[in-house]
Coordinates of C-alpha atoms and ligand atoms in Angstrom, one line a residue:
X17 CA 0.0 0.0 0.0
X18 CA 1.3 3.4 -1.0
X19 CA 0.0 6.7 0.3
X20 CA 0.8 10.0 -1.4
X21 CA -0.2 13.5 -0.9
X22 CA 0.8 17.1 -0.9
X23 CA 1.3 18.7 2.4
X24 CA 0.9 22.5 2.5
X25 CA 2.0 24.6 5.4
X26 CA 1.0 28.2 5.4
X27 CA 3.0 30.6 7.6
X28 CA 1.9 33.8 9.2
X29 CA 4.3 35.8 7.0
X30 CA 6.6 35.2 4.0
X31 CA 9.7 33.1 4.8
X32 CA 12.9 35.0 4.5
X33 CA 15.2 33.9 1.7
X34 CA 17.9 32.7 4.2
X35 CA 15.3 30.2 5.5
X36 CA 15.6 28.0 2.4
X37 CA 19.0 26.6 3.4
X38 CA 17.6 25.8 6.8
X39 CA 14.5 24.1 5.3
X40 CA 16.7 22.0 3.0
X41 CA 18.6 20.8 6.1
X42 CA 15.3 20.0 7.9
X43 CA 14.0 18.1 4.9
X44 CA 17.2 16.1 4.9
X45 CA 16.9 15.3 8.6
X46 CA 13.2 14.4 8.2
X47 CA 13.9 12.0 5.3
X48 CA 16.9 10.4 6.9
X49 CA 15.7 10.2 10.5
X50 CA 12.5 11.6 11.9
X51 CA 10.1 10.2 9.2
X52 CA 11.8 6.8 9.5
X53 CA 11.5 6.5 13.3
X54 CA 9.5 3.5 14.5
X55 CA 9.8 1.5 11.3
X56 CA 12.3 -1.2 10.2
X57 CA 11.6 -1.2 6.5
X58 CA 11.9 2.1 4.6
X59 CA 8.7 1.3 2.6
X60 CA 6.7 1.5 5.8
X61 CA 8.0 4.9 6.6
X62 CA 7.5 8.3 4.9
X63 CA 9.6 10.4 2.5
X64 CA 9.4 13.9 1.2
X65 CA 10.0 13.4 -2.5
X66 CA 9.8 17.0 -3.6
X67 CA 9.1 20.4 -2.1
X68 CA 9.0 24.1 -2.9
X69 CA 8.8 27.3 -1.1
X70 CA 6.6 30.1 -2.3
X71 CA 6.4 33.3 -0.2
X72 CA 4.6 32.1 3.0
X73 CA 3.8 28.6 1.8
X74 CA 5.8 25.3 1.8
X75 CA 4.4 22.5 -0.3
X76 CA 5.8 19.0 0.1
X77 CA 5.1 16.0 -1.9
X78 CA 5.0 13.0 0.5
X79 CA 5.0 9.3 -0.1
X80 CA 4.4 6.9 2.8
X81 CA 3.8 3.3 3.8
X82 CA 1.4 2.3 6.6
X83 CA 3.6 2.6 9.7
X84 CA 4.5 6.3 9.5
X85 CA 1.4 7.2 7.6
X86 CA 0.8 10.3 5.6
X87 CA -1.1 11.9 8.4
X88 CA 1.4 11.0 11.1
X89 CA 4.3 12.2 8.8
X90 CA 2.5 15.5 8.2
X91 CA 2.2 16.1 11.9
X92 CA 5.9 15.2 12.4
X93 CA 6.9 17.7 9.7
X94 CA 4.7 20.4 11.2
X95 CA 6.4 19.9 14.6
X96 CA 9.9 20.1 13.1
X97 CA 9.0 23.2 11.1
X98 CA 7.3 25.0 13.9
X99 CA 10.1 24.3 16.4
X100 CA 13.0 25.3 14.1
X101 CA 11.5 28.2 12.0
X102 CA 9.1 29.5 14.6
X103 CA 11.6 30.8 17.1
X104 CA 14.4 31.7 14.7
X105 CA 12.3 33.9 12.3
X106 CA 9.4 34.7 14.7
X107 CA 7.0 33.1 12.4
X108 CA 3.9 31.0 13.1
X109 CA 2.0 28.3 11.3
X110 CA -1.4 29.5 10.1
X111 CA -2.8 26.6 8.3
X112 CA -2.1 23.0 7.4
X113 CA -3.6 21.2 4.5
X114 CA -3.1 17.8 3.1
X115 CA -4.4 17.6 -0.4
X116 CA -4.4 15.3 -3.4
X117 CA -4.3 12.4 -1.0
X118 CA -4.2 9.0 -2.8
X119 CA -4.2 5.6 -1.3
X120 CA -2.9 3.1 -3.9
X121 CA -3.6 -0.6 -3.3
X122 CA -2.2 -3.5 -5.2
X123 CA -5.6 -5.2 -5.1
X124 CA -9.1 -4.5 -6.3
X125 CA -11.5 -3.5 -3.5
X126 CA -14.7 -1.6 -3.3
X127 CA -15.4 0.9 -0.7
X128 CA -18.4 3.1 0.1
X129 CA -18.2 6.5 -1.5
X130 CA -20.5 7.7 1.2
X131 CA -17.7 7.6 3.7
X132 CA -16.5 11.0 4.9
X133 CA -13.3 12.2 3.1
X134 CA -13.6 9.8 0.2
X135 CA -13.7 11.6 -3.1
X136 CA -13.4 8.9 -5.6
X137 CA -12.2 5.4 -6.2
X138 CA -10.7 4.3 -9.5
X139 CA -9.1 1.2 -10.8
X140 CA -5.9 1.4 -12.8
X141 CA -4.2 -1.8 -14.1
X142 CA -5.6 -4.0 -11.3
X143 CA -4.7 -1.4 -8.7
X144 CA -7.2 0.6 -6.7
X145 CA -6.6 4.3 -6.2
X146 CA -8.7 5.9 -3.5
X147 CA -8.7 9.7 -3.6
X148 CA -9.4 11.6 -0.4
X149 CA -10.7 15.1 -0.1
X150 CA -8.7 17.8 1.6
X151 CA -7.7 17.2 5.2
X152 CA -6.9 19.9 7.7
X153 CA -5.0 19.9 11.0
X154 CA -8.1 18.8 13.0
X155 CA -8.7 15.9 10.7
X156 CA -5.1 14.8 10.8
X157 CA -5.3 14.6 14.6
X158 CA -8.3 12.3 14.5
X159 CA -7.8 8.5 14.0
X160 CA -10.0 8.6 10.9
X161 CA -7.1 7.9 8.6
X162 CA -6.1 5.0 10.8
X163 CA -9.6 3.5 10.8
X164 CA -10.0 4.0 7.1
X165 CA -6.8 2.0 6.5
X166 CA -7.9 -0.7 8.9
X167 CA -11.1 -1.0 7.0
X168 CA -9.2 -1.2 3.7
X169 CA -6.8 -3.8 5.2
X170 CA -9.7 -5.9 6.3
X171 CA -11.3 -5.7 2.9
X172 CA -8.0 -6.6 1.2
X173 CA -7.6 -9.6 3.4
X174 CA -11.2 -10.7 2.8
X175 CA -10.6 -10.5 -0.9
X176 CA -7.4 -12.5 -0.6
X177 CA -8.6 -15.2 1.8
X178 CA -12.2 -15.3 0.6
X179 CA -14.0 -18.3 2.1
X180 CA -10.7 -20.0 2.7
X181 CA -10.0 -18.4 6.0
X182 CA -12.5 -20.6 7.8
X183 CA -10.5 -23.3 9.4
X184 CA -11.1 -26.4 11.4
X185 CA -8.4 -28.6 12.9
X186 CA -9.2 -31.7 14.9
X187 CA -7.8 -31.6 18.4
X188 CA -9.3 -34.7 20.0
X189 CA -12.1 -37.2 19.4
X190 CA -13.8 -39.8 21.7
X191 CA -13.8 -43.5 21.0
X192 CA -16.4 -44.7 18.5
X193 CA -19.0 -45.5 21.0
X194 CA -22.1 -46.0 19.0
X195 CA -22.7 -49.5 17.6
X196 CA -26.3 -49.3 16.5
X197 CA -27.0 -45.7 15.5
X198 CA -30.5 -44.4 16.0
X199 CA -31.8 -43.0 12.8
X200 CA -34.7 -40.9 14.2
X201 CA -34.5 -37.2 14.3
X202 CA -35.2 -36.1 18.0
X203 CA -36.4 -32.7 16.7
X204 CA -39.2 -34.5 14.9
X205 CA -40.1 -36.7 17.8
X206 CA -40.3 -33.7 20.2
X207 CA -42.6 -31.9 17.9
X208 CA -44.7 -34.9 17.1
X209 CA -45.3 -35.8 20.8
X210 CA -46.2 -32.2 21.4
X211 CA -43.4 -31.5 23.9
X212 CA -42.6 -28.4 21.9
X213 CA -44.6 -26.2 19.5
X214 CA -43.3 -23.8 17.0
X215 CA -44.4 -20.2 17.5
X216 CA -42.7 -18.7 14.5
X217 CA -39.6 -19.3 12.4
X218 CA -36.9 -20.7 14.7
X219 CA -38.9 -20.0 17.8
X220 CA -40.5 -22.6 20.1
X221 CA -42.5 -23.1 23.2
X222 CA -41.1 -25.9 25.4
X223 CA -43.9 -27.6 27.5
X224 CA -43.1 -28.7 31.0
X225 CA -41.7 -32.2 30.1
X226 CA -39.1 -30.7 27.7
X227 CA -38.3 -27.9 30.1
X228 CA -37.8 -30.5 32.7
X229 CA -35.2 -32.4 30.6
X230 CA -33.5 -29.1 29.6
X231 CA -33.3 -28.1 33.2
X232 CA -31.9 -31.4 34.3
X233 CA -29.2 -31.2 31.7
X234 CA -28.3 -27.6 32.7
X235 CA -28.2 -28.4 36.4
X236 CA -26.0 -31.4 35.6
X237 CA -23.6 -29.2 33.6
X238 CA -23.5 -26.6 36.3
X239 CA -22.8 -29.2 39.0
X240 CA -20.2 -31.1 37.0
X241 CA -18.4 -28.3 35.1
X242 CA -19.2 -24.7 36.1
X243 CA -19.6 -24.7 39.9
X244 CA -16.6 -26.9 40.7
X245 CA -14.4 -24.4 38.9
X246 CA -15.7 -21.5 41.1
X247 CA -17.8 -19.6 38.5
X248 CA -20.5 -17.5 40.0
X249 CA -23.9 -16.6 38.6
X250 CA -24.6 -13.1 37.3
X251 CA -27.7 -11.7 35.5
X252 CA -27.0 -10.0 32.2
X253 CA -29.4 -7.8 30.2
X254 CA -30.6 -9.3 27.0
X255 CA -31.1 -6.1 25.0
X256 CA -28.0 -4.0 24.3
X257 CA -27.4 -0.4 23.3
X258 CA -25.9 -0.1 19.8
X259 CA -22.5 1.3 21.2
X260 CA -21.9 -2.1 22.8
X261 CA -22.1 -3.8 19.5
X262 CA -19.8 -1.2 17.9
X263 CA -17.2 -2.0 20.5
X264 CA -17.6 -5.8 20.4
X265 CA -17.5 -5.7 16.6
X266 CA -20.9 -7.4 16.2
X267 CA -22.5 -4.6 14.3
X268 CA -19.6 -4.7 11.7
X269 CA -19.4 -8.5 11.5
X270 CA -22.9 -10.0 11.8
X271 CA -25.4 -7.1 11.3
X272 CA -27.2 -9.4 8.9
X273 CA -28.0 -11.9 11.7
X274 CA -28.9 -9.5 14.5
X275 CA -32.4 -8.9 15.8
X276 CA -32.9 -5.3 16.6
X277 CA -35.4 -3.6 19.0
X278 CA -37.1 -0.3 18.9
X279 CA -38.8 1.9 21.4
X280 CA -42.2 3.6 20.8
X281 CA -42.0 7.2 19.6
X282 CA -44.4 8.3 22.4
X283 CA -45.4 7.1 25.8
X284 CA -48.7 8.9 25.3
X285 CA -51.3 6.3 24.4
X286 CA -53.5 8.8 22.6
X287 CA -50.8 9.2 20.0
X288 CA -51.5 5.6 18.9
X289 CA -55.2 6.3 18.4
X290 CA -55.3 5.8 14.7
X291 CA -53.5 2.5 14.8
X292 CA -55.6 1.3 17.7
X293 CA -58.8 2.2 15.8
X294 CA -57.7 0.4 12.8
X295 CA -56.9 -2.8 14.8
X296 CA -60.5 -2.6 16.2
X297 CA -62.1 -2.4 12.9
X298 CA -59.8 -4.5 10.7
X299 CA -58.7 -6.9 13.4
X300 CA -55.2 -6.9 11.9
X301 CA -51.9 -5.1 12.4
X302 CA -49.5 -4.4 9.5
X303 CA -45.9 -4.1 10.5
X304 CA -45.5 -1.2 8.1
X305 CA -48.2 0.7 10.0
X306 CA -46.7 -0.1 13.3
X307 CA -43.3 1.1 12.2
X308 CA -44.6 4.7 11.9
X309 CA -45.1 4.7 15.7
X310 CA -41.7 3.4 16.5
X311 CA -38.3 5.1 16.9
X312 CA -35.4 3.7 14.9
X313 CA -33.8 0.7 16.5
X314 CA -31.5 1.7 19.3
X315 CA -30.9 -1.8 20.7
X316 CA -29.9 -5.2 19.5
X317 CA -31.0 -8.4 21.2
X318 CA -28.5 -10.7 23.0
X319 CA -26.2 -12.2 20.4
X320 CA -23.1 -13.6 21.9
X321 CA -24.4 -13.3 25.5
X322 CA -21.0 -12.2 26.9
X323 CA -21.2 -8.6 25.6
X324 CA -22.5 -7.2 28.9
X325 CA -19.5 -8.7 30.7
X326 CA -17.0 -6.6 28.7
X327 CA -19.3 -3.6 29.0
X328 CA -19.5 -4.0 32.8
X329 CA -15.7 -3.7 33.2
X330 CA -15.4 -0.8 30.7
X331 CA -12.9 1.8 32.0
X332 CA -12.4 -0.1 35.2
X333 CA -9.0 -0.6 36.7
X334 CA -8.4 -4.0 38.3
X335 CA -5.8 -5.1 40.8
X336 CA -4.4 -8.5 41.4
X337 CA -6.8 -9.1 44.3
X338 CA -9.8 -8.8 42.1
X339 CA -8.5 -11.3 39.5
X340 CA -9.4 -13.5 37.9
X341 CA -13.1 -12.8 37.6
X342 CA -15.3 -15.9 36.8
X343 CA -19.0 -15.5 36.1
X344 CA -21.7 -17.2 34.2
X345 CA -25.1 -16.1 33.0
X346 CA -28.1 -18.2 32.1
X347 CA -30.8 -15.5 32.6
X348 CA -32.3 -15.4 29.2
X349 CA -32.3 -16.3 25.5
X350 CA -30.0 -15.3 22.7
X351 CA -31.3 -14.4 19.2
X352 CA -29.8 -15.0 15.8
X353 CA -31.6 -14.4 12.6
X354 CA -30.6 -17.4 10.5
X355 CA -32.0 -16.9 7.0
X356 CA -31.8 -20.6 6.0
X357 CA -31.0 -23.9 7.5
X358 CA -33.4 -23.5 10.5
X359 CA -34.1 -27.0 11.8
X360 CA -36.0 -28.0 14.9
X361 CA -34.3 -26.8 18.0
X362 CA -30.9 -27.5 16.5
X363 CA -30.7 -24.2 14.6
X364 CA -33.1 -21.6 15.8
X365 CA -33.7 -17.8 16.0
X366 CA -34.1 -17.9 19.8
X367 CA -32.1 -20.2 21.9
X368 CA -30.8 -20.7 25.5
X369 CA -27.3 -21.0 26.7
X370 CA -25.2 -21.0 29.8
X371 CA -22.5 -18.4 29.0
X372 CA -19.4 -18.7 31.0
X373 CA -17.1 -15.7 31.1
X374 CA -13.8 -14.9 32.7
X375 CA -11.2 -12.1 32.9
X376 CA -7.7 -12.1 34.1
X377 CA -4.0 -12.0 33.2
X378 CA -3.1 -14.1 30.1
X379 CA -1.8 -17.0 32.2
X380 CA -4.9 -17.0 34.4
X381 CA -7.2 -16.9 31.4
X382 CA -5.3 -19.8 29.7
X383 CA -5.3 -21.8 32.9
X384 CA -9.1 -21.3 33.4
X385 CA -9.6 -22.3 29.8
X386 CA -7.5 -25.5 30.3
X387 CA -9.5 -26.5 33.4
X388 CA -12.8 -25.9 31.7
X389 CA -11.6 -27.9 28.7
X390 CA -10.8 -30.8 31.1
X391 CA -14.2 -30.7 32.7
X392 CA -16.0 -30.4 29.4
X393 CA -14.2 -33.5 28.2
X394 CA -15.1 -35.4 31.3
X395 CA -18.7 -34.1 31.0
X396 CA -19.1 -35.2 27.3
X397 CA -17.1 -38.4 27.7
X398 CA -18.0 -39.8 31.1
X399 CA -21.1 -38.0 32.4
X400 CA -23.1 -38.0 29.1
X401 CA -21.1 -40.8 27.4
X402 CA -21.4 -39.1 24.0
X403 CA -19.5 -39.6 20.8
X404 CA -17.8 -36.3 20.5
X405 CA -14.8 -34.4 19.1
X406 CA -13.2 -31.1 19.6
X407 CA -11.5 -28.8 17.0
X408 CA -9.5 -25.6 16.8
X409 CA -11.7 -23.4 14.6
X410 CA -12.1 -19.9 13.2
X411 CA -12.6 -17.9 16.4
X412 CA -16.2 -16.8 16.9
X413 CA -15.0 -13.3 18.0
X414 CA -13.3 -12.8 14.6
X415 CA -16.1 -14.3 12.7
X416 CA -18.7 -12.3 14.5
X417 CA -16.8 -9.0 14.4
X418 CA -16.1 -9.2 10.7
X419 CA -12.3 -9.5 11.3
X420 CA -10.6 -11.7 8.8
X421 CA -8.3 -14.3 10.1
X422 CA -5.5 -15.7 8.0
X423 CA -5.0 -19.4 7.4
X424 CA -3.8 -21.3 10.5
X425 CA -1.2 -23.9 9.7
X426 CA -0.3 -25.2 13.1
X427 CA -2.0 -25.4 16.5
X428 CA -0.8 -23.6 19.6
X429 CA -3.9 -23.4 21.7
X430 CA -2.4 -20.9 24.2
X431 CA -3.1 -18.0 21.9
X432 CA -6.4 -16.3 21.3
X433 CA -8.8 -18.7 19.5
X434 CA -11.8 -21.0 19.8
X435 CA -12.3 -24.6 20.4
X436 CA -15.6 -26.1 19.3
X437 CA -17.2 -29.2 20.8
X438 CA -19.2 -31.3 18.4
X439 CA -21.4 -34.3 18.7
X440 CA -22.3 -36.8 16.0
X441 CA -25.9 -36.8 15.0
X442 CA -26.5 -40.4 13.7
X443 CA -29.9 -39.6 12.3
X444 CA -28.2 -37.3 9.7
X445 CA -25.9 -40.0 8.4
X446 CA -22.4 -41.5 8.8
X447 CA -19.9 -40.1 11.2
X448 CA -17.4 -39.8 8.4
X449 CA -19.3 -36.9 6.9
X450 CA -18.6 -33.6 8.7
X451 CA -22.1 -32.4 7.9
X452 CA -23.5 -35.0 10.3
X453 CA -21.8 -33.4 13.3
X454 CA -23.4 -30.6 15.4
X455 CA -21.5 -27.9 17.2
X456 CA -22.8 -28.1 20.7
X457 CA -20.6 -25.6 22.5
X458 CA -17.3 -23.7 22.3
X459 CA -14.7 -22.3 24.5
X460 CA -12.5 -19.3 23.6
X461 CA -9.7 -17.1 24.8
X462 CA -10.0 -13.7 23.1
X463 CA -6.7 -12.1 24.0
X464 CA -7.3 -8.3 24.2
X465 CA -10.0 -8.4 21.6
X466 CA -12.5 -7.0 24.2
X467 CA -10.3 -5.5 26.9
X468 CA -8.9 -3.1 24.4
X469 CA -12.0 -1.5 23.0
X470 CA -13.6 -1.5 26.5
X471 CA -10.4 -0.2 28.0
X472 CA -10.3 -2.7 30.8
X473 CA -7.1 -2.0 32.7
X474 CA -4.8 -3.4 35.3
X475 CA -3.5 -1.0 38.0
X476 CA 0.1 -2.0 37.3
X477 CA -0.3 -1.9 33.6
X478 CA -0.3 -5.6 33.0
X479 CA -2.2 -7.0 30.0
X480 CA -5.7 -8.4 30.7
X481 CA -7.4 -11.0 28.6
X482 CA -10.9 -12.5 28.6
X483 CA -12.4 -15.8 27.8
X484 CA -15.9 -17.2 27.3
X485 CA -17.6 -20.4 26.7
X486 CA -21.2 -21.1 25.5
X487 CA -23.2 -24.2 26.5
X488 CA -26.2 -24.2 24.1
X489 CA -28.8 -26.1 26.1
X490 CA -31.1 -27.2 23.3
X491 CA -28.2 -28.5 21.2
X492 CA -26.7 -30.5 24.0
X493 CA -30.1 -32.1 24.6
X494 CA -30.6 -32.9 20.9
X495 CA -27.1 -34.4 20.8
X496 CA -27.9 -36.6 23.8
X497 CA -31.3 -37.7 22.4
X498 CA -29.9 -38.3 18.9
X499 CA -27.3 -40.7 20.3
X500 CA -29.3 -42.3 23.2
X501 CA -32.9 -42.0 22.0
X502 CA -36.0 -41.7 24.0
X503 CA -35.7 -45.0 25.9
X504 CA -34.7 -43.9 29.4
X505 CA -32.9 -47.2 30.0
X506 CA -30.3 -46.0 27.5
X507 CA -29.8 -42.6 29.2
X508 CA -26.6 -41.9 31.1
X509 CA -27.0 -42.7 34.8
X510 CA -26.2 -39.3 36.1
X511 CA -28.5 -37.6 33.7
X512 CA -31.4 -39.9 34.7
X513 CA -30.7 -39.2 38.3
X514 CA -31.1 -35.4 37.7
X515 CA -34.3 -36.1 35.6
X516 CA -35.7 -38.0 38.5
X517 CA -35.0 -35.5 41.3
X518 CA -38.6 -34.3 40.9
X519 CA -41.8 -35.9 39.5
X520 CA -41.9 -35.9 35.7
X521 CA -44.3 -33.1 34.5
X522 CA -47.5 -34.0 32.8
X523 CA -47.5 -34.0 29.0
X524 CA -50.3 -32.2 27.2
X525 CA -52.7 -34.7 25.7
X526 CA -56.0 -33.2 24.5
X527 CA -58.6 -33.9 21.9
X528 CA -56.6 -32.0 19.3
X529 CA -53.0 -32.1 20.7
X530 CA -50.6 -33.7 19.8
X531 CA -51.7 -33.3 16.3
X532 CA -51.5 -36.8 14.9
X533 CA -52.5 -40.3 16.2
X534 CA -49.0 -41.5 15.7
X535 CA -47.8 -38.6 17.8
X536 CA -50.2 -39.5 20.6
X537 CA -49.2 -43.1 20.5
X538 CA -45.5 -42.3 20.5
X539 CA -46.1 -40.0 23.5
X540 CA -47.9 -42.7 25.4
X541 CA -45.0 -45.1 24.8
X542 CA -42.3 -42.6 25.8
X543 CA -44.1 -41.4 29.0
X544 CA -44.9 -44.9 30.2
X545 CA -41.3 -45.1 31.3
X546 CA -41.1 -41.6 32.7
X547 CA -43.2 -42.2 35.8
X548 CA -41.6 -42.7 39.2
Ligands
LIG605 N1 -20.2 -15.9 23.0 C1 -19.8 -17.1 22.4 C2 -20.4 -17.2 21.0 O1 -21.2 -16.4 20.7 C3 -19.9 -18.3 23.2 O2 -21.3 -18.5 23.6 O3 -20.2 -18.2 20.4
LIG606 ZN1 -19.0 -15.3 24.6

């Protein structure tokens, strides 16, 4: 990437002729030393390629790389000129302008022309030339230039890596435990026997029997994994202000999957009169009509479920005594708009999860992750006796924030990244085909991905990292039922014990529900064993 531009410095009065020798020396010093500071390779630094003096104006043609960028170089030049010429000739700087700025890229990218400062984008011989409008001193001091370059770099990487950046590397797999695979889809069974009913796309009501099973599984997970490691329960909001999503990166990365929320325009009921009248008479409500009464969305619904954790510690300064912090939240649902591929309660719009979060120094965060990993393995392997595997994958916090990750060639799991847990779903087909495995949970360390934007600090200046892990309740239950079926004799002992701690709730069986005769018969068969 090459940045070029003309930097114009206007002085309060004409420069005396004897200043030109001085300026030549300053340019030499700048090119040799000051504009190269902080870089190793000259192409990353800046160079004044040409300059001229005209009365009270110095114009410099600058070319730079991305370390000492054009804006940074301009400010350095300004400082040198002000310090040297200012006192000697009693002359001040009146105005700074950076004009004819061009960002020249070796690749083809597209960028919104609506962005401030962008004047035009052209393509010449496979290169992209982005022209900026004039920048003044105030603009140069803002990080706009930096952010623009970050955006361009991300776009370039995306163009280069395309879909390839997604990676998956097997870390560990269980024994092949299943001899006689069950070929029935538990999602279908649960719907057929009426334990759950679909309210709208990807959204379900779980009746008491299914809730009972989900709760048993959650309690078991808490007792076996979360609580022994000392995590404590917190209650996180489930609707977040937009700024939070700007900082976590979600608004940049997954805006197409986010569900947004709006507030009413007025609290005065009489303002809604027309709409209310029309509902009385027409007995319908059109979303387009409703929209007129709503403010633009200023919230988004819980997406990753750990967002409030980073927000809570924003601008806080932590000392060693406070660290590490280990919490979990299971106070409400997460929402994801999945355009296609919705299936039963495996892939939904609204789902439930136990979100485990932690914050500490890097070694603490890694150690907590390692302990969790051990307990997860024990939980999958011994407690639930599942056929499982775990893999080092594209980190969710890059994927969800639109940051492109380059290809990973070897595995060092002590760096920021994500480990996915997957279970085989025999009803989908053979275990050899990756499409027949379901991601049931993940565990990540994020490095400073969140402590930086939220400015979470240590009092002695040490680096702080975060980690999180999501246990998607519905998916774990589906994995268990897909591998063990609905015959409770096949269920893991510990799970059954938790299911049996209270009487099994009554299933809804009415004239019209469950819908089919087969469903009713299947339900009778399943519940005959669930009485104790
Ligand atoms: N927050 C993480 C995710 O969204 C873990 O639940 O995947
Ligand atoms: Zn998380």
